[in-house]
PDB file of C-alpha atoms in Angstrom:
ATOM      1  CA  UNK A   1       0.000   0.000   0.000  1.00 45.00           C
ATOM      2  CA  UNK A   2       2.802   2.362   0.843  1.00 51.00           C
ATOM      3  CA  UNK A   3       4.427   1.724  -2.550  1.00 49.00           C
ATOM      4  CA  UNK A   4       1.104   2.358  -4.328  1.00 51.00           C
ATOM      5  CA  UNK A   5       0.548   5.588  -2.342  1.00 52.00           C
ATOM      6  CA  UNK A   6       4.054   6.779  -3.211  1.00 45.00           C
ATOM      7  CA  UNK A   7       3.518   6.042  -6.900  1.00 49.00           C
ATOM      8  CA  UNK A   8       0.167   7.853  -6.886  1.00 51.00           C
ATOM      9  CA  UNK A   9       1.755  10.897  -5.211  1.00 48.00           C
ATOM     10  CA  UNK A  10       4.563  10.890  -7.767  1.00 49.00           C
ATOM     11  CA  UNK A  11       2.009  10.912 -10.587  1.00 51.00           C
ATOM     12  CA  UNK A  12       0.256  13.918  -9.034  1.00 51.00           C
ATOM     13  CA  UNK A  13       3.372  16.122  -8.823  1.00 52.00           C
ATOM     14  CA  UNK A  14       3.353  17.097 -12.542  1.00 52.00           C
ATOM     15  CA  UNK A  15      -0.374  17.805 -12.309  1.00 47.00           C
ATOM     16  CA  UNK A  16       0.188  20.079  -9.312  1.00 48.00           C
ATOM     17  CA  UNK A  17       2.884  21.919 -11.275  1.00 50.00           C
ATOM     18  CA  UNK A  18       0.510  22.347 -14.212  1.00 45.00           C
ATOM     19  CA  UNK A  19      -2.102  23.709 -11.849  1.00 45.00           C
ATOM     20  CA  UNK A  20       0.417  26.264 -10.517  1.00 42.00           C
ATOM     21  CA  UNK A  21       1.220  27.397 -14.062  1.00 43.00           C
ATOM     22  CA  UNK A  22      -2.486  27.769 -14.800  1.00 43.00           C
ATOM     23  CA  UNK A  23      -2.931  29.837 -11.625  1.00 40.00           C
ATOM     24  CA  UNK A  24      -0.082  32.154 -12.588  1.00 48.00           C
ATOM     25  CA  UNK A  25      -1.377  32.464 -16.154  1.00 55.00           C
ATOM     26  CA  UNK A  26      -4.770  33.474 -14.794  1.00 87.00           C
ATOM     27  CA  UNK A  27      -3.451  36.901 -13.761  1.00 96.00           C
ATOM     28  CA  UNK A  28      -5.196  39.250 -13.342  1.00 97.00           C
ATOM     29  CA  UNK A  29      -8.001  37.883 -11.204  1.00 97.00           C
ATOM     30  CA  UNK A  30      -9.133  41.298  -9.914  1.00 97.00           C
ATOM     31  CA  UNK A  31      -8.903  44.980 -10.908  1.00 98.00           C
ATOM     32  CA  UNK A  32      -5.471  46.450 -11.590  1.00 98.00           C
ATOM     33  CA  UNK A  33      -4.552  49.864 -10.193  1.00 98.00           C
ATOM     34  CA  UNK A  34      -2.489  52.567 -11.907  1.00 98.00           C
ATOM     35  CA  UNK A  35      -1.239  55.212  -9.454  1.00 98.00           C
ATOM     36  CA  UNK A  36      -0.658  58.669 -10.947  1.00 97.00           C
ATOM     37  CA  UNK A  37       1.109  61.690  -9.469  1.00 95.00           C
ATOM     38  CA  UNK A  38      -1.000  64.097 -11.538  1.00 91.00           C
ATOM     39  CA  UNK A  39      -4.600  65.267 -11.161  1.00 90.00           C
ATOM     40  CA  UNK A  40      -7.527  64.137 -13.267  1.00 91.00           C
ATOM     41  CA  UNK A  41      -7.629  65.909 -16.617  1.00 84.00           C
ATOM     42  CA  UNK A  42      -3.859  66.380 -16.853  1.00 82.00           C
ATOM     43  CA  UNK A  43      -1.874  65.101 -19.839  1.00 80.00           C
ATOM     44  CA  UNK A  44      -0.538  61.974 -18.065  1.00 88.00           C
ATOM     45  CA  UNK A  45      -3.998  61.258 -16.675  1.00 92.00           C
ATOM     46  CA  UNK A  46      -5.571  61.348 -20.144  1.00 89.00           C
ATOM     47  CA  UNK A  47      -2.899  58.996 -21.484  1.00 92.00           C
ATOM     48  CA  UNK A  48      -3.112  56.632 -18.516  1.00 96.00           C
ATOM     49  CA  UNK A  49      -6.894  56.345 -18.774  1.00 97.00           C
ATOM     50  CA  UNK A  50      -6.713  55.589 -22.474  1.00 96.00           C
ATOM     51  CA  UNK A  51      -4.033  52.934 -22.003  1.00 98.00           C
ATOM     52  CA  UNK A  52      -5.913  51.557 -19.016  1.00 98.00           C
ATOM     53  CA  UNK A  53      -9.048  51.109 -21.116  1.00 98.00           C
ATOM     54  CA  UNK A  54      -7.088  49.285 -23.808  1.00 98.00           C
ATOM     55  CA  UNK A  55      -5.394  46.957 -21.341  1.00 98.00           C
ATOM     56  CA  UNK A  56      -8.637  46.292 -19.466  1.00 98.00           C
ATOM     57  CA  UNK A  57     -10.045  44.771 -22.651  1.00 97.00           C
ATOM     58  CA  UNK A  58      -7.138  42.354 -22.864  1.00 97.00           C
ATOM     59  CA  UNK A  59      -7.201  41.480 -19.193  1.00 98.00           C
ATOM     60  CA  UNK A  60     -10.983  41.263 -18.758  1.00 97.00           C
ATOM     61  CA  UNK A  61     -10.509  43.263 -15.587  1.00 98.00           C
ATOM     62  CA  UNK A  62     -10.972  46.979 -14.879  1.00 98.00           C
ATOM     63  CA  UNK A  63      -7.923  49.236 -14.663  1.00 98.00           C
ATOM     64  CA  UNK A  64      -8.522  51.761 -11.894  1.00 98.00           C
ATOM     65  CA  UNK A  65      -6.756  55.126 -12.148  1.00 98.00           C
ATOM     66  CA  UNK A  66      -5.754  56.366  -8.688  1.00 98.00           C
ATOM     67  CA  UNK A  67      -4.806  60.060  -8.852  1.00 98.00           C
ATOM     68  CA  UNK A  68      -2.520  61.223  -6.042  1.00 97.00           C
ATOM     69  CA  UNK A  69      -1.261  64.660  -7.125  1.00 94.00           C
ATOM     70  CA  UNK A  70       0.878  67.069  -5.159  1.00 88.00           C
ATOM     71  CA  UNK A  71       4.382  67.580  -3.846  1.00 88.00           C
ATOM     72  CA  UNK A  72       5.938  67.633  -7.319  1.00 85.00           C
ATOM     73  CA  UNK A  73       5.031  63.969  -7.834  1.00 92.00           C
ATOM     74  CA  UNK A  74       6.308  62.893  -4.413  1.00 95.00           C
ATOM     75  CA  UNK A  75       2.912  61.964  -2.972  1.00 97.00           C
ATOM     76  CA  UNK A  76       1.965  59.644  -5.813  1.00 97.00           C
ATOM     77  CA  UNK A  77       5.422  58.104  -6.172  1.00 98.00           C
ATOM     78  CA  UNK A  78       5.641  57.378  -2.455  1.00 98.00           C
ATOM     79  CA  UNK A  79       2.190  55.800  -2.438  1.00 98.00           C
ATOM     80  CA  UNK A  80       3.096  53.585  -5.386  1.00 98.00           C
ATOM     81  CA  UNK A  81       6.440  52.591  -3.859  1.00 98.00           C
ATOM     82  CA  UNK A  82       4.735  51.521  -0.636  1.00 97.00           C
ATOM     83  CA  UNK A  83       2.077  49.461  -2.400  1.00 98.00           C
ATOM     84  CA  UNK A  84       2.082  45.697  -2.099  1.00 98.00           C
ATOM     85  CA  UNK A  85       4.270  44.145  -4.837  1.00 98.00           C
ATOM     86  CA  UNK A  86       1.544  41.672  -5.755  1.00 97.00           C
ATOM     87  CA  UNK A  87       1.195  42.547  -9.430  1.00 97.00           C
ATOM     88  CA  UNK A  88      -1.980  44.560  -8.980  1.00 98.00           C
ATOM     89  CA  UNK A  89      -0.514  48.046  -8.494  1.00 98.00           C
ATOM     90  CA  UNK A  90       1.611  49.908 -11.026  1.00 98.00           C
ATOM     91  CA  UNK A  91       2.955  53.429 -11.127  1.00 98.00           C
ATOM     92  CA  UNK A  92       2.103  55.299 -14.327  1.00 98.00           C
ATOM     93  CA  UNK A  93       5.061  57.648 -14.078  1.00 97.00           C
ATOM     94  CA  UNK A  94       6.617  60.570 -15.882  1.00 91.00           C
ATOM     95  CA  UNK A  95      10.172  61.873 -16.209  1.00 90.00           C
ATOM     96  CA  UNK A  96       9.922  64.135 -13.174  1.00 87.00           C
ATOM     97  CA  UNK A  97       9.041  61.476 -10.629  1.00 93.00           C
ATOM     98  CA  UNK A  98      11.512  58.855 -11.801  1.00 96.00           C
ATOM     99  CA  UNK A  99      14.454  61.002 -12.924  1.00 94.00           C
ATOM    100  CA  UNK A 100      14.577  64.734 -12.256  1.00 89.00           C
ATOM    101  CA  UNK A 101      13.288  64.671  -8.665  1.00 91.00           C
ATOM    102  CA  UNK A 102      16.413  62.766  -7.674  1.00 92.00           C
ATOM    103  CA  UNK A 103      18.496  65.817  -8.648  1.00 89.00           C
ATOM    104  CA  UNK A 104      16.248  68.610  -7.397  1.00 86.00           C
ATOM    105  CA  UNK A 105      15.373  67.271  -3.918  1.00 91.00           C
ATOM    106  CA  UNK A 106      17.965  66.860  -1.163  1.00 90.00           C
ATOM    107  CA  UNK A 107      16.063  63.807  -0.021  1.00 93.00           C
ATOM    108  CA  UNK A 108      13.049  61.850  -1.202  1.00 95.00           C
ATOM    109  CA  UNK A 109      10.740  59.528   0.735  1.00 96.00           C
ATOM    110  CA  UNK A 110      11.120  57.042  -2.117  1.00 97.00           C
ATOM    111  CA  UNK A 111      14.040  55.795  -4.208  1.00 97.00           C
ATOM    112  CA  UNK A 112      13.304  55.860  -7.953  1.00 97.00           C
ATOM    113  CA  UNK A 113      15.899  53.127  -8.552  1.00 97.00           C
ATOM    114  CA  UNK A 114      15.553  50.793  -5.569  1.00 97.00           C
ATOM    115  CA  UNK A 115      11.806  51.062  -4.945  1.00 98.00           C
ATOM    116  CA  UNK A 116      10.655  50.403  -8.510  1.00 98.00           C
ATOM    117  CA  UNK A 117      11.152  47.988 -11.377  1.00 98.00           C
ATOM    118  CA  UNK A 118      10.820  49.304 -14.961  1.00 98.00           C
ATOM    119  CA  UNK A 119       7.976  47.577 -16.787  1.00 98.00           C
ATOM    120  CA  UNK A 120       7.337  49.351 -20.093  1.00 98.00           C
ATOM    121  CA  UNK A 121       7.881  52.722 -21.722  1.00 98.00           C
ATOM    122  CA  UNK A 122       4.559  53.803 -23.244  1.00 97.00           C
ATOM    123  CA  UNK A 123       5.473  56.924 -25.170  1.00 93.00           C
ATOM    124  CA  UNK A 124       7.567  60.042 -25.407  1.00 89.00           C
ATOM    125  CA  UNK A 125       5.772  63.319 -24.922  1.00 86.00           C
ATOM    126  CA  UNK A 126       7.212  66.464 -26.467  1.00 88.00           C
ATOM    127  CA  UNK A 127       6.781  69.650 -24.519  1.00 91.00           C
ATOM    128  CA  UNK A 128       5.483  72.761 -26.205  1.00 94.00           C
ATOM    129  CA  UNK A 129       6.232  76.406 -25.608  1.00 96.00           C
ATOM    130  CA  UNK A 130       3.064  78.305 -26.445  1.00 96.00           C
ATOM    131  CA  UNK A 131       1.797  81.862 -26.139  1.00 96.00           C
ATOM    132  CA  UNK A 132      -1.463  83.602 -25.467  1.00 90.00           C
ATOM    133  CA  UNK A 133      -3.413  84.385 -28.632  1.00 88.00           C
ATOM    134  CA  UNK A 134      -2.821  88.123 -28.163  1.00 89.00           C
ATOM    135  CA  UNK A 135       0.891  87.844 -27.334  1.00 92.00           C
ATOM    136  CA  UNK A 136       2.795  90.260 -29.606  1.00 91.00           C
ATOM    137  CA  UNK A 137       5.585  87.794 -30.435  1.00 91.00           C
ATOM    138  CA  UNK A 138       4.578  85.791 -33.497  1.00 90.00           C
ATOM    139  CA  UNK A 139       7.268  83.140 -33.064  1.00 93.00           C
ATOM    140  CA  UNK A 140       9.901  81.946 -30.591  1.00 94.00           C
ATOM    141  CA  UNK A 141      12.554  84.314 -31.926  1.00 94.00           C
ATOM    142  CA  UNK A 142      10.322  87.336 -31.358  1.00 94.00           C
ATOM    143  CA  UNK A 143       9.287  86.091 -27.912  1.00 94.00           C
ATOM    144  CA  UNK A 144      12.917  85.744 -26.843  1.00 94.00           C
ATOM    145  CA  UNK A 145      13.701  89.158 -28.321  1.00 95.00           C
ATOM    146  CA  UNK A 146      11.000  90.704 -26.138  1.00 94.00           C
ATOM    147  CA  UNK A 147      12.420  88.925 -23.085  1.00 93.00           C
ATOM    148  CA  UNK A 148      15.891  90.222 -23.915  1.00 93.00           C
ATOM    149  CA  UNK A 149      14.712  93.783 -24.416  1.00 93.00           C
ATOM    150  CA  UNK A 150      12.992  93.848 -21.019  1.00 89.00           C
ATOM    151  CA  UNK A 151      14.653  91.293 -18.701  1.00 87.00           C
ATOM    152  CA  UNK A 152      12.172  89.520 -16.416  1.00 82.00           C
ATOM    153  CA  UNK A 153       9.146  91.115 -18.051  1.00 88.00           C
ATOM    154  CA  UNK A 154       8.040  88.024 -19.983  1.00 93.00           C
ATOM    155  CA  UNK A 155       6.211  85.523 -17.787  1.00 95.00           C
ATOM    156  CA  UNK A 156       5.996  81.812 -18.453  1.00 95.00           C
ATOM    157  CA  UNK A 157       3.659  79.312 -16.807  1.00 95.00           C
ATOM    158  CA  UNK A 158       5.378  76.067 -15.833  1.00 92.00           C
ATOM    159  CA  UNK A 159       4.945  73.328 -13.269  1.00 83.00           C
ATOM    160  CA  UNK A 160       7.713  74.960 -11.241  1.00 80.00           C
ATOM    161  CA  UNK A 161      11.368  75.908 -11.831  1.00 77.00           C
ATOM    162  CA  UNK A 162      12.623  72.483 -10.722  1.00 76.00           C
ATOM    163  CA  UNK A 163      10.166  70.423 -12.734  1.00 80.00           C
ATOM    164  CA  UNK A 164      10.656  69.148 -16.282  1.00 81.00           C
ATOM    165  CA  UNK A 165       8.773  72.072 -17.805  1.00 87.00           C
ATOM    166  CA  UNK A 166      10.558  74.589 -15.586  1.00 87.00           C
ATOM    167  CA  UNK A 167      14.017  73.248 -16.396  1.00 87.00           C
ATOM    168  CA  UNK A 168      13.143  73.142 -20.086  1.00 90.00           C
ATOM    169  CA  UNK A 169      12.071  76.798 -19.982  1.00 91.00           C
ATOM    170  CA  UNK A 170      15.269  77.729 -18.137  1.00 88.00           C
ATOM    171  CA  UNK A 171      17.376  75.772 -20.645  1.00 89.00           C
ATOM    172  CA  UNK A 172      15.870  77.751 -23.517  1.00 92.00           C
ATOM    173  CA  UNK A 173      16.305  81.034 -21.637  1.00 91.00           C
ATOM    174  CA  UNK A 174      19.920  80.180 -20.820  1.00 90.00           C
ATOM    175  CA  UNK A 175      20.767  79.323 -24.426  1.00 91.00           C
ATOM    176  CA  UNK A 176      19.106  82.536 -25.607  1.00 92.00           C
ATOM    177  CA  UNK A 177      20.794  84.662 -22.942  1.00 93.00           C
ATOM    178  CA  UNK A 178      17.501  85.907 -21.491  1.00 93.00           C
ATOM    179  CA  UNK A 179      15.575  85.600 -18.244  1.00 90.00           C
ATOM    180  CA  UNK A 180      11.996  84.372 -18.113  1.00 92.00           C
ATOM    181  CA  UNK A 181       9.820  85.042 -15.079  1.00 90.00           C
ATOM    182  CA  UNK A 182       8.400  81.714 -13.849  1.00 89.00           C
ATOM    183  CA  UNK A 183       4.800  81.470 -12.659  1.00 93.00           C
ATOM    184  CA  UNK A 184       4.431  77.964 -11.169  1.00 91.00           C
ATOM    185  CA  UNK A 185       1.182  75.981 -11.304  1.00 90.00           C
ATOM    186  CA  UNK A 186       0.190  72.619  -9.877  1.00 80.00           C
ATOM    187  CA  UNK A 187      -2.567  72.093 -12.464  1.00 82.00           C
ATOM    188  CA  UNK A 188      -2.189  72.548 -16.217  1.00 84.00           C
ATOM    189  CA  UNK A 189      -5.788  73.795 -16.748  1.00 88.00           C
ATOM    190  CA  UNK A 190      -5.204  76.606 -14.231  1.00 92.00           C
ATOM    191  CA  UNK A 191      -2.032  77.657 -16.025  1.00 93.00           C
ATOM    192  CA  UNK A 192      -3.755  77.648 -19.394  1.00 94.00           C
ATOM    193  CA  UNK A 193      -6.704  79.677 -18.162  1.00 95.00           C
ATOM    194  CA  UNK A 194      -4.303  82.376 -16.942  1.00 95.00           C
ATOM    195  CA  UNK A 195      -2.490  82.344 -20.271  1.00 95.00           C
ATOM    196  CA  UNK A 196      -5.769  82.592 -22.181  1.00 95.00           C
ATOM    197  CA  UNK A 197      -6.866  85.398 -19.872  1.00 94.00           C
ATOM    198  CA  UNK A 198      -3.665  87.333 -20.541  1.00 92.00           C
ATOM    199  CA  UNK A 199      -2.383  87.157 -16.960  1.00 93.00           C
ATOM    200  CA  UNK A 200       0.644  85.106 -18.105  1.00 95.00           C
ATOM    201  CA  UNK A 201       2.254  85.423 -21.536  1.00 95.00           C
ATOM    202  CA  UNK A 202       3.888  82.062 -22.254  1.00 96.00           C
ATOM    203  CA  UNK A 203       3.392  78.486 -21.159  1.00 96.00           C
ATOM    204  CA  UNK A 204       5.592  75.387 -21.258  1.00 94.00           C
ATOM    205  CA  UNK A 205       3.672  72.133 -20.830  1.00 91.00           C
ATOM    206  CA  UNK A 206       3.408  68.663 -22.376  1.00 84.00           C
ATOM    207  CA  UNK A 207       1.808  68.471 -25.785  1.00 84.00           C
ATOM    208  CA  UNK A 208      -1.005  66.326 -24.353  1.00 77.00           C
ATOM    209  CA  UNK A 209      -2.044  69.061 -21.928  1.00 82.00           C
ATOM    210  CA  UNK A 210      -2.146  71.683 -24.691  1.00 87.00           C
ATOM    211  CA  UNK A 211      -3.765  69.784 -27.571  1.00 83.00           C
ATOM    212  CA  UNK A 212      -7.371  70.902 -27.026  1.00 86.00           C
ATOM    213  CA  UNK A 213      -6.375  74.534 -26.420  1.00 92.00           C
ATOM    214  CA  UNK A 214      -4.202  74.632 -29.529  1.00 90.00           C
ATOM    215  CA  UNK A 215      -6.984  73.217 -31.686  1.00 88.00           C
ATOM    216  CA  UNK A 216      -9.427  75.758 -30.288  1.00 92.00           C
ATOM    217  CA  UNK A 217      -7.028  78.591 -31.120  1.00 92.00           C
ATOM    218  CA  UNK A 218      -6.875  79.715 -27.505  1.00 94.00           C
ATOM    219  CA  UNK A 219      -3.083  79.497 -27.434  1.00 95.00           C
ATOM    220  CA  UNK A 220      -0.427  79.486 -30.178  1.00 95.00           C
ATOM    221  CA  UNK A 221       2.410  76.965 -30.296  1.00 95.00           C
ATOM    222  CA  UNK A 222       5.832  78.581 -30.757  1.00 96.00           C
ATOM    223  CA  UNK A 223       8.091  75.523 -30.575  1.00 96.00           C
ATOM    224  CA  UNK A 224       8.250  71.827 -29.653  1.00 94.00           C
ATOM    225  CA  UNK A 225      11.077  70.493 -27.497  1.00 92.00           C
ATOM    226  CA  UNK A 226      12.145  67.626 -29.751  1.00 86.00           C
ATOM    227  CA  UNK A 227      14.832  67.535 -32.440  1.00 86.00           C
ATOM    228  CA  UNK A 228      12.260  67.076 -35.202  1.00 88.00           C
ATOM    229  CA  UNK A 229       8.869  68.628 -35.832  1.00 89.00           C
ATOM    230  CA  UNK A 230       5.981  66.516 -34.636  1.00 85.00           C
ATOM    231  CA  UNK A 231       3.524  64.804 -37.040  1.00 79.00           C
ATOM    232  CA  UNK A 232       0.554  66.412 -35.345  1.00 79.00           C
ATOM    233  CA  UNK A 233       2.078  69.898 -35.544  1.00 85.00           C
ATOM    234  CA  UNK A 234       4.062  70.003 -38.793  1.00 89.00           C
ATOM    235  CA  UNK A 235       3.986  73.806 -38.935  1.00 92.00           C
ATOM    236  CA  UNK A 236       5.449  74.265 -35.435  1.00 94.00           C
ATOM    237  CA  UNK A 237       9.257  74.580 -35.431  1.00 94.00           C
ATOM    238  CA  UNK A 238      11.346  72.328 -33.208  1.00 94.00           C
ATOM    239  CA  UNK A 239      13.667  73.949 -30.684  1.00 93.00           C
ATOM    240  CA  UNK A 240      16.593  72.372 -32.514  1.00 92.00           C
ATOM    241  CA  UNK A 241      15.877  74.722 -35.427  1.00 93.00           C
ATOM    242  CA  UNK A 242      16.774  77.603 -33.139  1.00 92.00           C
ATOM    243  CA  UNK A 243      19.267  75.763 -30.923  1.00 91.00           C
ATOM    244  CA  UNK A 244      20.991  73.026 -32.963  1.00 91.00           C
ATOM    245  CA  UNK A 245      21.203  69.669 -31.223  1.00 87.00           C
ATOM    246  CA  UNK A 246      18.522  70.461 -28.652  1.00 86.00           C
ATOM    247  CA  UNK A 247      16.272  67.473 -28.041  1.00 85.00           C
ATOM    248  CA  UNK A 248      14.288  66.956 -24.850  1.00 84.00           C
ATOM    249  CA  UNK A 249      11.061  65.097 -24.471  1.00 85.00           C
ATOM    250  CA  UNK A 250       9.214  63.874 -21.473  1.00 86.00           C
ATOM    251  CA  UNK A 251       7.920  60.343 -21.374  1.00 92.00           C
ATOM    252  CA  UNK A 252       5.357  58.206 -19.636  1.00 93.00           C
ATOM    253  CA  UNK A 253       5.678  54.604 -18.637  1.00 97.00           C
ATOM    254  CA  UNK A 254       4.740  51.860 -16.231  1.00 98.00           C
ATOM    255  CA  UNK A 255       6.768  50.847 -13.199  1.00 98.00           C
ATOM    256  CA  UNK A 256       6.042  48.249 -10.532  1.00 98.00           C
ATOM    257  CA  UNK A 257       6.911  48.247  -6.830  1.00 98.00           C
ATOM    258  CA  UNK A 258      10.152  46.361  -6.232  1.00 98.00           C
ATOM    259  CA  UNK A 259       9.449  42.697  -5.585  1.00 98.00           C
ATOM    260  CA  UNK A 260       6.595  42.412  -8.060  1.00 98.00           C
ATOM    261  CA  UNK A 261       6.646  38.918  -9.669  1.00 98.00           C
ATOM    262  CA  UNK A 262       8.818  38.839 -12.778  1.00 97.00           C
ATOM    263  CA  UNK A 263       6.237  36.865 -14.740  1.00 97.00           C
ATOM    264  CA  UNK A 264       3.628  39.582 -14.172  1.00 98.00           C
ATOM    265  CA  UNK A 265       6.086  42.279 -15.252  1.00 98.00           C
ATOM    266  CA  UNK A 266       6.876  40.320 -18.415  1.00 98.00           C
ATOM    267  CA  UNK A 267       3.163  39.835 -19.099  1.00 98.00           C
ATOM    268  CA  UNK A 268       2.380  43.541 -18.730  1.00 98.00           C
ATOM    269  CA  UNK A 269       5.330  44.449 -20.952  1.00 98.00           C
ATOM    270  CA  UNK A 270       4.065  42.123 -23.695  1.00 98.00           C
ATOM    271  CA  UNK A 271       0.480  43.325 -23.392  1.00 98.00           C
ATOM    272  CA  UNK A 272       1.441  46.996 -23.549  1.00 98.00           C
ATOM    273  CA  UNK A 273       3.466  46.257 -26.669  1.00 97.00           C
ATOM    274  CA  UNK A 274       0.536  44.411 -28.251  1.00 98.00           C
ATOM    275  CA  UNK A 275      -1.711  47.411 -27.550  1.00 98.00           C
ATOM    276  CA  UNK A 276       0.792  49.950 -28.922  1.00 97.00           C
ATOM    277  CA  UNK A 277       1.209  47.958 -32.138  1.00 97.00           C
ATOM    278  CA  UNK A 278      -2.454  48.504 -32.991  1.00 97.00           C
ATOM    279  CA  UNK A 279      -2.562  51.285 -35.640  1.00 96.00           C
ATOM    280  CA  UNK A 280      -5.643  52.918 -34.153  1.00 97.00           C
ATOM    281  CA  UNK A 281      -4.013  53.055 -30.704  1.00 97.00           C
ATOM    282  CA  UNK A 282      -0.790  54.530 -32.053  1.00 94.00           C
ATOM    283  CA  UNK A 283      -2.766  57.146 -33.961  1.00 92.00           C
ATOM    284  CA  UNK A 284      -4.838  58.041 -30.924  1.00 93.00           C
ATOM    285  CA  UNK A 285      -1.777  58.428 -28.697  1.00 92.00           C
ATOM    286  CA  UNK A 286      -0.247  60.795 -31.223  1.00 87.00           C
ATOM    287  CA  UNK A 287      -3.414  62.886 -31.137  1.00 84.00           C
ATOM    288  CA  UNK A 288      -3.116  62.937 -27.347  1.00 84.00           C
ATOM    289  CA  UNK A 289       0.453  64.191 -27.592  1.00 79.00           C
ATOM    290  CA  UNK A 290       2.456  61.025 -27.011  1.00 86.00           C
ATOM    291  CA  UNK A 291       4.646  59.285 -29.581  1.00 88.00           C
ATOM    292  CA  UNK A 292       4.153  55.559 -28.866  1.00 93.00           C
ATOM    293  CA  UNK A 293       7.204  53.419 -28.171  1.00 93.00           C
ATOM    294  CA  UNK A 294       6.109  50.301 -30.018  1.00 90.00           C
ATOM    295  CA  UNK A 295       9.083  48.040 -29.252  1.00 94.00           C
ATOM    296  CA  UNK A 296      10.857  47.944 -25.888  1.00 97.00           C
ATOM    297  CA  UNK A 297      11.675  44.974 -23.679  1.00 97.00           C
ATOM    298  CA  UNK A 298      12.083  45.172 -19.909  1.00 98.00           C
ATOM    299  CA  UNK A 299      15.925  45.157 -20.159  1.00 98.00           C
ATOM    300  CA  UNK A 300      15.770  47.843 -22.848  1.00 98.00           C
ATOM    301  CA  UNK A 301      13.574  50.018 -20.645  1.00 98.00           C
ATOM    302  CA  UNK A 302      16.030  49.535 -17.788  1.00 97.00           C
ATOM    303  CA  UNK A 303      18.892  50.703 -20.060  1.00 97.00           C
ATOM    304  CA  UNK A 304      16.767  53.663 -21.210  1.00 95.00           C
ATOM    305  CA  UNK A 305      16.281  54.694 -17.572  1.00 97.00           C
ATOM    306  CA  UNK A 306      20.006  54.589 -16.853  1.00 96.00           C
ATOM    307  CA  UNK A 307      20.650  56.815 -19.865  1.00 93.00           C
ATOM    308  CA  UNK A 308      17.926  59.251 -18.784  1.00 92.00           C
ATOM    309  CA  UNK A 309      19.422  59.621 -15.316  1.00 94.00           C
ATOM    310  CA  UNK A 310      22.833  60.405 -16.800  1.00 92.00           C
ATOM    311  CA  UNK A 311      21.373  62.907 -19.262  1.00 86.00           C
ATOM    312  CA  UNK A 312      19.400  64.835 -16.671  1.00 86.00           C
ATOM    313  CA  UNK A 313      22.238  64.836 -14.170  1.00 89.00           C
ATOM    314  CA  UNK A 314      24.293  66.754 -16.756  1.00 85.00           C
ATOM    315  CA  UNK A 315      21.472  69.206 -17.509  1.00 82.00           C
ATOM    316  CA  UNK A 316      20.832  69.981 -13.838  1.00 83.00           C
ATOM    317  CA  UNK A 317      24.543  70.642 -13.373  1.00 85.00           C
ATOM    318  CA  UNK A 318      24.613  72.938 -16.429  1.00 81.00           C
ATOM    319  CA  UNK A 319      21.671  74.953 -15.106  1.00 78.00           C
ATOM    320  CA  UNK A 320      23.273  75.226 -11.669  1.00 82.00           C
ATOM    321  CA  UNK A 321      20.179  73.888  -9.934  1.00 80.00           C
ATOM    322  CA  UNK A 322      20.719  73.189  -6.263  1.00 82.00           C
ATOM    323  CA  UNK A 323      18.614  70.496  -4.578  1.00 83.00           C
ATOM    324  CA  UNK A 324      16.287  71.665  -1.831  1.00 78.00           C
TER     325      UNK A 324
END
């Protein structure tokens, strides 16, 4: 009897292993959460909700967007970092939270490198320098000329001097030898309303946050931050046309809390890629101001992040920004 029981148990081991594989393959078995550091209606929020809807169809589970804005992305990043690494919480992050904050804060309550695992780059988002419809400068050259003629008189709405948009504005001002007067905002719609109302003259924000306002003619695009002109704005010059070699774009992507199962990370990476390869999705993301990154493995995203940290470390040093 003992020999028969042993043989029966031995036969069941492969079946148990197959059952474990089936259980792992069944992910997700409940809603998946995307934590965001930005408020509802912001550019990253619009992109995250669209991607969440697409992935929810593949997963047959809802993707819940959890907005935790404030503190220059610190609140949302910290919340995501402290989430259980069970494969059901991801951080839909931007450049600021995962790269530039490390160089502009003396200390952070989260570690962008140690607390997170790169999952998938979704897209690169060019930033746009735009002006109020009644701004006298018709192009970037004229806007910078006005700023040079009256130092500090030209105001620009950004997310703050130590955010991506703020550092981009300061980079342009530094290269042009002018000074722009920052007016920081925590919400893009508030900044745009002040620009439209004539209380601020210029604005530097992600393309996604400006798209609707540009189409409505409420603001005028003066330049995009990338090396080439963007397909959705072929008539808008790139900053590299004024400053050769200049090429800076923000990006958005998914990260997981450290310790998240590798098989789940690989699954999400593959599913995001499958979604981005759909022509209608790629076209929609471009309309929303994000150039989709259609091919990128987990190791490639990890290498991309290392390069980004090196690039921004150099820029922060060039601008003389001191962490606070």
